[in-house]
CSV table of C-alpha atoms and ligand atoms in Angstrom, one decimal:
chain,number,residue,atom,x,y,z
A,1,MET,CA,19.4,-11.4,12.0
A,2,ALA,CA,22.5,-13.1,10.7
A,3,HIS,CA,25.2,-13.7,13.3
A,4,LYS,CA,28.9,-12.9,12.7
A,5,GLY,CA,29.9,-15.5,15.1
A,6,PHE,CA,28.6,-17.3,18.1
A,7,PRO,CA,25.6,-15.4,19.5
A,8,GLU,CA,26.0,-13.6,22.8
A,9,GLY,CA,25.0,-15.8,25.8
A,10,PHE,CA,26.0,-18.9,23.9
A,11,TYR,CA,26.0,-21.8,26.4
A,12,TRP,CA,29.6,-23.0,26.3
A,13,GLY,CA,29.4,-26.2,28.3
A,14,ALA,CA,30.5,-29.7,29.1
A,15,ALA,CA,28.6,-32.9,30.0
A,16,THR,CA,28.6,-35.8,32.4
A,17,ALA,CA,26.3,-38.7,33.3
A,18,ALA,CA,25.7,-39.9,36.8
A,19,ASN,CA,26.6,-43.6,36.4
A,20,GLN,CA,29.8,-42.8,34.5
A,21,CYS,CA,31.2,-40.3,37.0
A,22,GLU,CA,29.5,-40.5,40.4
A,23,GLY,CA,30.5,-43.9,41.8
A,24,ALA,CA,29.2,-44.4,45.3
A,25,TRP,CA,26.8,-47.0,43.8
A,26,ASP,CA,25.5,-48.3,47.1
A,27,VAL,CA,26.0,-45.3,49.3
A,28,ASP,CA,23.3,-43.3,51.3
A,29,GLY,CA,20.4,-45.5,50.4
A,30,LYS,CA,21.1,-45.9,46.6
A,31,SER,CA,19.9,-49.2,45.1
A,32,PRO,CA,21.6,-51.0,42.2
A,33,SER,CA,20.8,-49.5,38.8
A,34,ILE,CA,20.9,-51.3,35.5
A,35,ALA,CA,24.3,-49.6,34.9
A,36,ASP,CA,25.7,-51.2,38.0
A,37,CYS,CA,25.8,-54.7,36.7
A,38,LEU,CA,27.8,-54.0,33.6
A,39,VAL,CA,31.2,-55.5,33.7
A,40,LYS,CA,34.3,-53.7,32.2
A,41,GLY,CA,35.0,-54.6,28.6
A,42,GLY,CA,37.3,-53.3,25.9
A,43,VAL,CA,37.5,-52.4,22.2
A,44,ASN,CA,37.3,-56.0,21.3
A,45,GLU,CA,35.5,-57.3,24.4
A,46,ALA,CA,31.8,-56.7,24.8
A,47,ARG,CA,30.7,-55.6,28.3
A,48,ARG,CA,28.9,-58.5,30.1
A,49,ILE,CA,25.6,-58.0,31.9
A,50,THR,CA,25.4,-59.9,35.1
A,51,LEU,CA,22.0,-59.7,36.9
A,52,ASP,CA,23.8,-60.9,40.1
A,53,ILE,CA,26.6,-58.6,41.0
A,54,ASP,CA,29.8,-60.5,41.9
A,55,GLU,CA,32.4,-57.9,42.9
A,56,GLY,CA,34.9,-60.7,43.8
A,57,LYS,CA,34.9,-61.8,40.2
A,58,TYR,CA,34.3,-58.8,38.0
A,59,LEU,CA,35.2,-55.1,37.8
A,60,TYR,CA,32.0,-53.0,37.6
A,61,PRO,CA,33.3,-49.6,36.7
A,62,SER,CA,30.2,-47.6,37.7
A,63,HIS,CA,30.6,-48.7,41.3
A,64,GLN,CA,33.6,-46.3,41.7
A,65,ALA,CA,33.6,-44.4,38.4
A,66,THR,CA,35.6,-41.2,39.0
A,67,ASP,CA,33.9,-40.6,42.4
A,68,PHE,CA,32.2,-37.3,41.5
A,69,TYR,CA,29.9,-38.1,44.5
A,70,HIS,CA,32.7,-37.2,46.9
A,71,HIS,CA,34.6,-34.8,44.6
A,72,TYR,CA,31.7,-32.6,43.2
A,73,LYS,CA,32.9,-29.4,45.0
A,74,GLU,CA,36.4,-29.7,43.7
A,75,ASP,CA,35.2,-30.7,40.2
A,76,ILE,CA,32.7,-27.9,39.9
A,77,ARG,CA,35.3,-25.3,41.1
A,78,LEU,CA,37.6,-26.5,38.4
A,79,LEU,CA,34.8,-26.3,35.8
A,80,ALA,CA,34.1,-22.7,37.0
A,81,ASP,CA,37.8,-21.9,36.6
A,82,MET,CA,37.5,-23.1,33.0
A,83,GLY,CA,34.7,-20.5,32.6
A,84,LEU,CA,31.9,-23.0,31.9
A,85,LYS,CA,28.5,-21.5,31.3
A,86,MET,CA,26.4,-24.7,31.2
A,87,PHE,CA,26.9,-28.1,32.9
A,88,ARG,CA,25.0,-31.1,31.7
A,89,MET,CA,24.6,-33.8,34.3
A,90,SER,CA,22.0,-36.5,35.1
A,91,ILE,CA,20.2,-37.4,38.3
A,92,ASN,CA,20.4,-41.1,39.1
A,93,CYS,CA,16.8,-42.1,40.0
A,94,THR,CA,18.1,-45.0,42.2
A,95,ARG,CA,19.3,-42.4,44.7
A,96,ILE,CA,15.8,-40.8,44.9
A,97,PHE,CA,13.4,-43.8,44.7
A,98,PRO,CA,15.8,-46.7,45.1
A,99,THR,CA,13.4,-49.5,44.4
A,100,GLY,CA,10.2,-47.7,43.4
A,101,ASP,CA,8.2,-49.1,46.4
A,102,GLU,CA,9.1,-46.2,48.7
A,103,ASP,CA,6.3,-44.0,50.1
A,104,GLU,CA,8.8,-41.1,50.5
A,105,PRO,CA,11.8,-40.2,48.4
A,106,ASN,CA,15.3,-40.8,49.8
A,107,GLU,CA,16.4,-37.5,51.5
A,108,ALA,CA,20.1,-38.3,51.2
A,109,GLY,CA,19.8,-38.6,47.5
A,110,LEU,CA,17.8,-35.4,47.1
A,111,ALA,CA,20.3,-33.6,49.3
A,112,PHE,CA,23.2,-34.7,47.2
A,113,TYR,CA,21.8,-33.2,44.0
A,114,GLU,CA,20.7,-30.1,45.8
A,115,ASN,CA,24.2,-29.5,47.0
A,116,VAL,CA,25.5,-30.0,43.5
A,117,PHE,CA,23.0,-27.4,42.2
A,118,ARG,CA,23.9,-25.0,44.9
A,119,GLU,CA,27.5,-25.3,44.0
A,120,LEU,CA,26.7,-24.6,40.3
A,121,LYS,CA,24.6,-21.6,41.3
A,122,LYS,CA,27.5,-20.2,43.4
A,123,TYR,CA,29.6,-20.0,40.2
A,124,GLY,CA,26.7,-18.9,37.9
A,125,ILE,CA,26.8,-22.2,35.9
A,126,GLU,CA,23.5,-23.2,34.3
A,127,PRO,CA,22.6,-26.8,34.8
A,128,LEU,CA,21.1,-28.9,32.0
A,129,VAL,CA,19.7,-32.0,33.6
A,130,THR,CA,19.0,-35.4,32.1
A,131,LEU,CA,16.3,-37.1,34.1
A,132,CYS,CA,17.3,-40.5,33.0
A,133,HIS,CA,20.8,-41.2,31.5
A,134,ASN,CA,20.6,-45.0,31.3
A,135,ASP,CA,19.7,-45.6,34.9
A,136,MET,CA,16.7,-47.3,36.5
A,137,PRO,CA,16.3,-49.7,39.4
A,138,LEU,CA,17.8,-53.1,38.5
A,139,ALA,CA,14.7,-54.6,40.3
A,140,PHE,CA,12.6,-53.3,37.4
A,141,THR,CA,14.4,-55.5,34.9
A,142,ARG,CA,14.3,-58.5,37.3
A,143,GLU,CA,10.6,-58.1,38.0
A,144,PHE,CA,9.0,-56.8,34.7
A,145,ASN,CA,11.6,-56.1,32.1
A,146,GLY,CA,11.8,-52.3,32.6
A,147,PHE,CA,10.0,-50.1,30.1
A,148,LYS,CA,8.3,-53.1,28.5
A,149,ASP,CA,5.9,-52.7,31.4
A,150,ARG,CA,3.7,-49.6,31.8
A,151,ARG,CA,4.5,-49.3,35.5
A,152,THR,CA,7.8,-47.8,34.6
A,153,ILE,CA,6.0,-44.8,33.2
A,154,ASP,CA,4.4,-44.1,36.5
A,155,TYR,CA,7.7,-44.5,38.3
A,156,PHE,CA,9.5,-42.0,36.2
A,157,VAL,CA,6.6,-39.4,36.3
A,158,ARG,CA,6.6,-39.7,40.1
A,159,PHE,CA,10.4,-39.3,40.3
A,160,ALA,CA,10.2,-36.3,38.0
A,161,GLU,CA,7.5,-34.6,40.1
A,162,VAL,CA,9.7,-34.9,43.2
A,163,VAL,CA,12.7,-33.6,41.4
A,164,PHE,CA,10.9,-30.7,39.7
A,165,MET,CA,9.4,-29.6,43.0
A,166,ARG,CA,12.7,-29.8,44.9
A,167,TYR,CA,15.0,-28.2,42.3
A,168,LYS,CA,12.7,-25.7,40.6
A,169,GLU,CA,14.7,-22.8,41.9
A,170,TYR,CA,18.0,-24.2,40.5
A,171,VAL,CA,17.2,-25.9,37.2
A,172,ARG,CA,15.4,-24.5,34.1
A,173,TYR,CA,16.7,-26.9,31.3
A,174,TRP,CA,15.7,-30.6,31.3
A,175,LEU,CA,16.1,-33.6,29.1
A,176,PRO,CA,13.7,-36.4,29.9
A,177,PHE,CA,15.7,-39.4,28.5
A,178,ASN,CA,19.2,-39.7,27.1
A,179,GLU,CA,19.5,-40.8,23.5
A,180,ILE,CA,16.0,-42.2,23.4
A,181,ASN,CA,16.4,-43.3,19.8
A,182,CYS,CA,19.0,-45.9,20.8
A,183,THR,CA,15.8,-48.0,21.4
A,184,MET,CA,15.4,-48.2,17.6
A,185,ARG,CA,18.3,-50.7,17.8
A,186,PRO,CA,18.7,-54.0,19.6
A,187,THR,CA,21.5,-52.4,21.7
A,188,GLY,CA,18.9,-50.1,23.2
A,189,ASN,CA,17.2,-53.0,25.0
A,190,TRP,CA,19.4,-52.9,28.0
A,191,HIS,CA,20.6,-49.3,28.5
A,192,HIS,CA,17.5,-47.5,27.3
A,193,ALA,CA,14.6,-49.8,28.0
A,194,GLY,CA,15.9,-51.9,30.9
A,195,ILE,CA,14.9,-55.1,28.9
A,196,LEU,CA,17.0,-58.3,29.3
A,197,ASN,CA,15.8,-61.0,27.1
A,198,PRO,CA,16.7,-64.6,27.9
A,199,GLY,CA,20.1,-65.5,26.2
A,200,THR,CA,21.5,-62.0,26.4
A,201,THR,CA,24.9,-62.0,28.0
A,202,THR,CA,26.6,-58.9,26.6
A,203,PHE,CA,25.7,-55.3,25.9
A,204,ARG,CA,26.8,-55.4,22.3
A,205,ASN,CA,25.0,-58.6,21.1
A,206,GLN,CA,21.6,-58.6,22.7
A,207,VAL,CA,18.8,-61.0,22.0
A,208,ASP,CA,16.1,-58.9,20.6
A,209,ASP,CA,12.3,-59.0,20.7
A,210,PRO,CA,11.2,-56.1,18.5
A,211,GLN,CA,7.6,-56.3,19.8
A,212,ALA,CA,8.8,-55.8,23.4
A,213,ARG,CA,11.4,-53.2,22.4
A,214,PHE,CA,9.0,-51.0,20.5
A,215,GLN,CA,6.3,-51.3,23.2
A,216,ALA,CA,9.0,-50.1,25.6
A,217,LEU,CA,9.8,-47.2,23.3
A,218,HIS,CA,6.2,-46.2,23.3
A,219,HIS,CA,6.2,-46.2,27.1
A,220,LEU,CA,9.4,-44.0,27.0
A,221,PHE,CA,7.6,-41.5,24.7
A,222,VAL,CA,4.6,-41.4,27.0
A,223,ALA,CA,6.8,-41.0,30.1
A,224,SER,CA,8.7,-38.2,28.4
A,225,ALA,CA,5.5,-36.4,27.3
A,226,ARG,CA,4.0,-36.7,30.8
A,227,MET,CA,7.1,-35.4,32.5
A,228,VAL,CA,7.1,-32.4,30.1
A,229,LYS,CA,3.5,-31.6,30.8
A,230,LEU,CA,3.9,-32.0,34.5
A,231,GLY,CA,7.1,-29.9,34.6
A,232,ARG,CA,5.4,-27.1,32.7
A,233,SER,CA,2.5,-27.1,35.1
A,234,ILE,CA,4.9,-26.9,38.0
A,235,CYS,CA,7.1,-24.2,36.6
A,236,PRO,CA,6.3,-22.3,33.4
A,237,ASP,CA,10.0,-21.3,33.2
A,238,PHE,CA,11.1,-24.9,32.5
A,239,HIS,CA,12.4,-25.8,29.1
A,240,PHE,CA,12.4,-29.4,27.8
A,241,GLY,CA,14.6,-30.8,25.1
A,242,SER,CA,15.0,-34.0,23.1
A,243,MET,CA,18.2,-36.0,23.3
A,244,ILE,CA,18.9,-38.0,20.1
A,245,ALA,CA,22.1,-40.0,19.4
A,246,TYR,CA,22.7,-38.8,16.0
A,247,GLY,CA,24.3,-41.5,13.8
A,248,THR,CA,25.0,-39.4,10.7
A,249,VAL,CA,24.8,-41.6,7.7
A,250,TYR,CA,26.2,-41.2,4.2
A,251,PRO,CA,25.5,-43.4,1.2
A,252,GLY,CA,28.5,-45.8,0.7
A,253,THR,CA,28.5,-44.9,-3.1
A,254,CYS,CA,26.4,-42.8,-5.4
A,255,ASN,CA,24.5,-45.9,-6.5
A,256,PRO,CA,20.9,-44.7,-6.1
A,257,GLU,CA,20.2,-47.9,-4.1
A,258,ASP,CA,22.8,-46.8,-1.5
A,259,VAL,CA,21.4,-43.3,-1.4
A,260,LEU,CA,17.9,-44.6,-0.7
A,261,LEU,CA,19.2,-46.9,2.0
A,262,ALA,CA,21.1,-44.1,3.7
A,263,GLN,CA,18.0,-41.9,3.5
A,264,ARG,CA,15.9,-44.6,5.1
A,265,GLU,CA,18.4,-45.3,7.8
A,266,ASP,CA,18.5,-41.6,8.6
A,267,LYS,CA,14.7,-41.5,8.9
A,268,ILE,CA,14.3,-44.5,11.0
A,269,LYS,CA,17.3,-44.4,13.3
A,270,ASN,CA,17.8,-40.6,13.6
A,271,HIS,CA,14.4,-38.9,12.9
A,272,PHE,CA,11.7,-41.3,14.1
A,273,CYS,CA,12.1,-40.4,17.8
A,274,GLY,CA,12.7,-36.7,17.2
A,275,ASP,CA,9.5,-36.6,15.1
A,276,VAL,CA,7.5,-38.0,18.0
A,277,LEU,CA,9.0,-35.7,20.6
A,278,VAL,CA,8.8,-32.5,18.5
A,279,PHE,CA,5.6,-33.1,16.5
A,280,GLY,CA,3.7,-35.0,19.2
A,281,LYS,CA,2.7,-38.0,17.1
A,282,TYR,CA,4.1,-41.0,15.3
A,283,PRO,CA,5.5,-40.1,11.9
A,284,TYR,CA,3.7,-41.2,8.7
A,285,TYR,CA,6.3,-43.8,8.0
A,286,ALA,CA,5.9,-45.6,11.3
A,287,LYS,CA,2.9,-47.6,10.3
A,288,GLN,CA,4.7,-49.3,7.4
A,289,TYR,CA,7.7,-49.8,9.5
A,290,PHE,CA,5.8,-51.6,12.2
A,291,ASP,CA,3.7,-53.6,9.7
A,292,ASP,CA,6.9,-54.8,8.1
A,293,LEU,CA,8.2,-56.0,11.4
A,294,GLY,CA,4.8,-57.5,12.4
A,295,ILE,CA,4.6,-55.2,15.4
A,296,GLU,CA,1.4,-53.8,17.0
A,297,ILE,CA,1.9,-51.2,19.7
A,298,GLU,CA,-0.7,-51.0,22.5
A,299,MET,CA,-1.6,-47.4,23.0
A,300,THR,CA,-4.4,-45.6,24.7
A,301,ASP,CA,-6.2,-42.4,23.7
A,302,GLU,CA,-4.7,-40.8,26.7
A,303,ASP,CA,-1.2,-41.8,25.6
A,304,LEU,CA,-1.8,-40.1,22.2
A,305,LYS,CA,-3.2,-37.0,23.9
A,306,ASP,CA,-0.2,-36.7,26.1
A,307,LEU,CA,2.2,-37.1,23.2
A,308,ARG,CA,0.4,-34.2,21.5
A,309,GLU,CA,0.6,-32.0,24.6
A,310,GLY,CA,4.0,-32.9,25.9
A,311,THR,CA,6.3,-31.9,23.1
A,312,VAL,CA,9.8,-30.5,23.6
A,313,ASP,CA,10.8,-26.9,23.0
A,314,PHE,CA,14.4,-27.3,22.1
A,315,PHE,CA,16.3,-30.0,20.2
A,316,THR,CA,19.5,-31.6,21.4
A,317,PHE,CA,21.6,-34.4,20.1
A,318,SER,CA,25.0,-36.2,20.5
A,319,TYR,CA,27.4,-36.3,17.6
A,320,TYR,CA,30.7,-38.2,17.6
A,321,ASN,CA,31.1,-39.7,14.1
A,322,SER,CA,29.5,-40.5,10.8
A,323,ASN,CA,29.1,-43.8,9.0
A,324,CYS,CA,28.7,-45.0,5.4
A,325,LEU,CA,26.0,-47.4,4.4
A,326,GLY,CA,25.3,-49.2,1.1
A,327,SER,CA,23.8,-52.3,-0.3
A,328,THR,CA,26.6,-52.5,-2.8
A,329,THR,CA,29.3,-51.2,-0.6
A,330,THR,CA,32.1,-53.4,0.5
A,331,GLY,CA,35.0,-52.6,2.8
A,332,GLU,CA,36.2,-52.7,6.3
A,333,ILE,CA,33.4,-52.4,8.8
A,334,VAL,CA,33.9,-49.9,11.6
A,335,HIS,CA,32.0,-49.1,14.7
A,336,GLY,CA,30.8,-45.7,15.8
A,337,ASN,CA,28.6,-44.6,18.7
A,338,TYR,CA,26.0,-47.4,18.5
A,339,VAL,CA,26.3,-47.7,14.7
A,340,ASP,CA,28.4,-49.8,12.3
A,341,GLY,CA,29.3,-48.8,8.8
A,342,VAL,CA,31.8,-49.1,6.0
A,343,LYS,CA,35.1,-47.3,6.5
A,344,ASN,CA,35.1,-43.8,4.9
A,345,PRO,CA,38.4,-43.3,3.0
A,346,TYR,CA,38.1,-39.5,3.5
A,347,LEU,CA,38.2,-39.7,7.3
A,348,GLU,CA,40.6,-40.5,10.1
A,349,TYR,CA,39.6,-42.9,12.8
A,350,THR,CA,40.1,-43.0,16.6
A,351,PRO,CA,41.8,-46.1,18.1
A,352,TRP,CA,38.2,-47.2,18.9
A,353,GLY,CA,37.3,-47.0,15.2
A,354,TRP,CA,35.1,-43.9,15.4
A,355,GLY,CA,35.3,-41.8,12.2
A,356,ILE,CA,36.3,-38.2,12.9
A,357,ASP,CA,34.1,-36.0,10.7
A,358,PRO,CA,33.7,-32.3,11.7
A,359,ILE,CA,32.0,-31.4,8.5
A,360,GLY,CA,29.5,-34.1,9.3
A,361,LEU,CA,28.5,-32.0,12.3
A,362,ARG,CA,27.6,-29.0,10.1
A,363,TYR,CA,25.7,-31.4,7.8
A,364,THR,CA,23.8,-32.8,10.8
A,365,LEU,CA,23.0,-29.3,12.2
A,366,ASN,CA,21.5,-28.4,8.9
A,367,ASN,CA,19.6,-31.6,8.6
A,368,VAL,CA,18.1,-31.3,12.1
A,369,TYR,CA,17.3,-27.6,11.8
A,370,ASP,CA,15.7,-28.0,8.4
A,371,ARG,CA,13.3,-30.5,9.9
A,372,TYR,CA,12.5,-29.1,13.3
A,373,GLN,CA,13.3,-25.3,13.3
A,374,LEU,CA,13.9,-25.4,17.0
A,375,PRO,CA,16.8,-23.9,19.0
A,376,ILE,CA,19.6,-26.6,19.2
A,377,ILE,CA,22.1,-27.6,21.8
A,378,ILE,CA,24.7,-30.2,20.9
A,379,THR,CA,24.7,-32.1,24.2
A,380,GLU,CA,27.6,-34.5,23.5
A,381,ASN,CA,30.6,-34.3,21.2
A,382,GLY,CA,34.2,-35.2,21.9
A,383,LEU,CA,37.2,-37.4,21.5
A,384,GLY,CA,37.6,-40.6,23.5
A,385,THR,CA,41.1,-41.8,23.5
A,386,VAL,CA,44.1,-42.7,25.6
A,387,ASP,CA,45.9,-39.9,27.4
A,388,GLU,CA,49.5,-40.3,28.4
A,389,PRO,CA,50.0,-38.5,31.7
A,390,ILE,CA,53.3,-36.8,32.2
A,391,ARG,CA,54.3,-37.1,35.9
A,392,ASN,CA,56.0,-33.9,37.1
A,393,GLU,CA,58.7,-33.8,39.9
A,394,ASP,CA,56.2,-32.3,42.4
A,395,GLY,CA,53.9,-35.3,41.8
A,396,SER,CA,51.4,-33.4,39.7
A,397,VAL,CA,50.3,-34.6,36.2
A,398,THR,CA,50.2,-32.9,32.9
A,399,VAL,CA,48.4,-34.1,29.7
A,400,GLU,CA,49.4,-32.7,26.4
A,401,ASP,CA,46.2,-33.6,24.6
A,402,ASP,CA,46.7,-31.6,21.3
A,403,TYR,CA,44.7,-34.3,19.5
A,404,ARG,CA,41.6,-33.5,21.6
A,405,ILE,CA,42.1,-29.7,21.0
A,406,ASN,CA,42.4,-30.5,17.3
A,407,TYR,CA,39.2,-32.6,17.3
A,408,LEU,CA,37.1,-30.1,19.3
A,409,SER,CA,38.4,-27.0,17.5
A,410,GLN,CA,37.5,-28.5,14.1
A,411,HIS,CA,34.0,-29.3,15.3
A,412,ILE,CA,33.5,-25.9,16.8
A,413,ALA,CA,34.7,-24.3,13.6
A,414,GLN,CA,32.0,-26.2,11.7
A,415,MET,CA,29.4,-25.1,14.3
A,416,LYS,CA,30.3,-21.5,13.7
A,417,ARG,CA,29.8,-22.0,10.0
A,418,ALA,CA,26.4,-23.6,10.5
A,419,ILE,CA,25.4,-20.5,12.5
A,420,VAL,CA,27.0,-17.8,10.4
A,421,GLU,CA,26.7,-19.2,6.9
A,422,ASP,CA,23.7,-21.5,7.2
A,423,GLY,CA,21.5,-19.6,9.8
A,424,VAL,CA,21.1,-22.6,12.2
A,425,ASP,CA,19.8,-21.5,15.6
A,426,LEU,CA,22.5,-23.2,17.7
A,427,ILE,CA,22.4,-21.9,21.3
A,428,GLY,CA,24.7,-24.2,23.2
A,429,TYR,CA,27.4,-26.9,23.2
A,430,THR,CA,28.1,-29.3,26.1
A,431,ALA,CA,31.3,-31.1,25.1
A,432,TRP,CA,31.7,-34.7,26.2
A,433,SER,CA,33.1,-34.8,28.7
A,434,ALA,CA,33.6,-32.2,31.4
A,435,ILE,CA,36.0,-34.5,33.3
A,436,ASP,CA,37.3,-38.0,32.7
A,437,MET,CA,34.8,-40.7,33.3
A,438,ILE,CA,34.3,-44.4,32.4
A,439,SER,CA,33.3,-45.2,28.9
A,440,LEU,CA,29.7,-46.3,28.4
A,441,SER,CA,30.3,-48.8,25.5
A,442,THR,CA,33.4,-50.4,26.9
A,443,GLY,CA,33.5,-49.5,30.6
A,444,GLU,CA,37.1,-48.6,30.3
A,445,TYR,CA,38.8,-45.8,32.2
A,446,LYS,CA,41.4,-45.4,29.6
A,447,LYS,CA,39.0,-44.2,26.9
A,448,ARG,CA,39.1,-40.6,28.2
A,449,TYR,CA,37.2,-37.6,27.0
A,450,GLY,CA,37.6,-35.0,29.7
A,451,PHE,CA,39.2,-31.6,30.0
A,452,ILE,CA,40.3,-32.7,33.5
A,453,PHE,CA,42.5,-35.8,34.0
A,454,VAL,CA,41.5,-38.1,36.8
A,455,ASP,CA,44.4,-40.2,38.2
A,456,VAL,CA,42.9,-43.6,38.0
A,457,ASP,CA,44.0,-46.5,35.8
A,458,ASP,CA,42.1,-49.1,33.8
A,459,GLU,CA,41.7,-51.4,36.8
A,460,GLY,CA,40.3,-48.6,38.9
A,461,ASN,CA,43.5,-48.0,40.9
A,462,GLY,CA,44.9,-44.5,41.5
A,463,SER,CA,44.8,-41.4,43.7
A,464,MET,CA,41.7,-40.0,42.0
A,465,LYS,CA,43.4,-36.6,42.0
A,466,ARG,CA,42.2,-34.1,39.4
A,467,TYR,CA,44.6,-32.3,37.0
A,468,PRO,CA,43.6,-29.9,34.2
A,469,LYS,CA,44.8,-31.1,30.8
A,470,LYS,CA,46.1,-28.8,28.1
A,471,SER,CA,42.6,-28.8,26.5
A,472,PHE,CA,41.3,-27.2,29.7
A,473,GLY,CA,43.3,-24.0,29.1
A,474,TRP,CA,42.4,-24.1,25.5
A,475,TYR,CA,38.7,-24.4,26.1
A,476,LYS,CA,38.8,-21.6,28.7
A,477,HIS,CA,40.2,-19.3,26.0
A,478,VAL,CA,37.6,-20.4,23.5
A,479,ILE,CA,34.9,-19.5,26.1
A,480,GLU,CA,36.5,-16.2,26.9
A,481,THR,CA,36.6,-15.2,23.2
A,482,ASN,CA,33.1,-16.6,22.6
A,483,GLY,CA,34.5,-19.0,20.0
A,484,GLU,CA,36.4,-16.4,18.1
A,485,GLU,CA,39.8,-17.9,18.8
A,486,LEU,CA,40.0,-21.7,18.5
B,1,BG6,C1,26.9,-41.4,24.3
B,1,BG6,C2,26.4,-41.6,25.7
B,1,BG6,O1,26.2,-42.2,23.4
B,1,BG6,O2,28.2,-41.7,24.0
B,1,BG6,C3,27.4,-41.4,26.7
B,1,BG6,O3,25.3,-40.8,26.0
B,1,BG6,C4,28.7,-42.0,26.3
B,1,BG6,O4,27.0,-41.9,28.0
B,1,BG6,C5,29.2,-41.3,25.0
B,1,BG6,O5,29.8,-42.0,27.2
B,1,BG6,C6,30.5,-41.8,24.5
B,1,BG6,O6,30.5,-43.2,24.3
B,1,BG6,P1,31.6,-44.1,25.0
B,1,BG6,O7,31.1,-45.5,24.8
B,1,BG6,O8,32.9,-43.8,24.3
B,1,BG6,O9,31.6,-43.7,26.5
């Protein structure tokens, strides 16, 4: 049946990731994760990766982040005030099995997330849980280069089993790995596969070994499928989704060469991983792609069986910007979320160079739904920019973030059109981000996305007090009117 607007029960939500908000990086038994050795960078300064953590010398933003670990009750109460229906968060595995060698999981880590889930339940907020949002024990990289090694599959399956058993009364919606398709690019080596090749010093320019990277991606697929199978056997009520970083790509010109190039980029960078997760097998174009790169993936019959049996039942993706690509295209190169492209003259850009393209979201929703025909949740979308806090006489802070309201309302309007005019089965939206956090790509505090301002500056100094921004009241109204009034 065609909808007139957002369907009833639409999951209006917002998202976070453990290593960007929790802080408390070495508290209650947690071990260092691969996120904890990333130094703060900036728009023109790539984040350094230091295997040895030297806090005297560098600022590692994840160590403190915005201290959700000690503020979760207050933060969740505020999100409940905003009327949130769904909260996307991740569990940091280094709180549960800190090194992977433990016989028993770390009770303090398990108790923390149980408290978070209890708090969400108190307010009737549905959790959507990412099992791995760019975290794994740093020891894995040191010892065997993370997902390059099969042992990492077993670690994550064991971690998932403990988590499923413990939280099955609280959580129904799960995402095995955040933005798994970032491993299609060299930048995915570190964050997504835990691989550090000799010579890599920064997150942006990593030394790449495609053979190792794609073997790691295969292990990520197998781990994902085994987690899905296991989860379903533990609780038939569980739902599992993909999580794809959608780098929407347009041809730079109408030159057929450019059109072909953009189509190929879309297939390889955006669809390849979704195809494996949804259809349970490598796509037909994978063989040629691997042959061209001279890659041979080691895979067992059991791996292939698990891929077939552990497919996802809903589709999620992040969307921030689009990019233009072309063999004959020239112009200023701009960066987006993990992708570079030629500047699009029809778009405006954020101070970080990300092209603002609400219609691109409708295009992407159609593209994804045409291919997979599964219910969709947009698990990340938002505007990262500088907020200027206005300090009031009573010491409180106000942020007039009309630019964020503008960004979000334009994107939500296109979501509505995709539902109403195009028939896309969109069931939820978890905007990035629920509350201010540190940026993943630059590690800055000042690149803010949240509905709630956290009083902390770019050097990590401040009261850490929380203040609703203007967008908070605006989003509350959007939720109350089920997206009718933007
Ligand atoms: C997504 C990540 O790719 O982009 C998030 O899943 C990240 O973790 C978000 O924060 C926005 O990127 P950034 O670099 O501006 O924080």
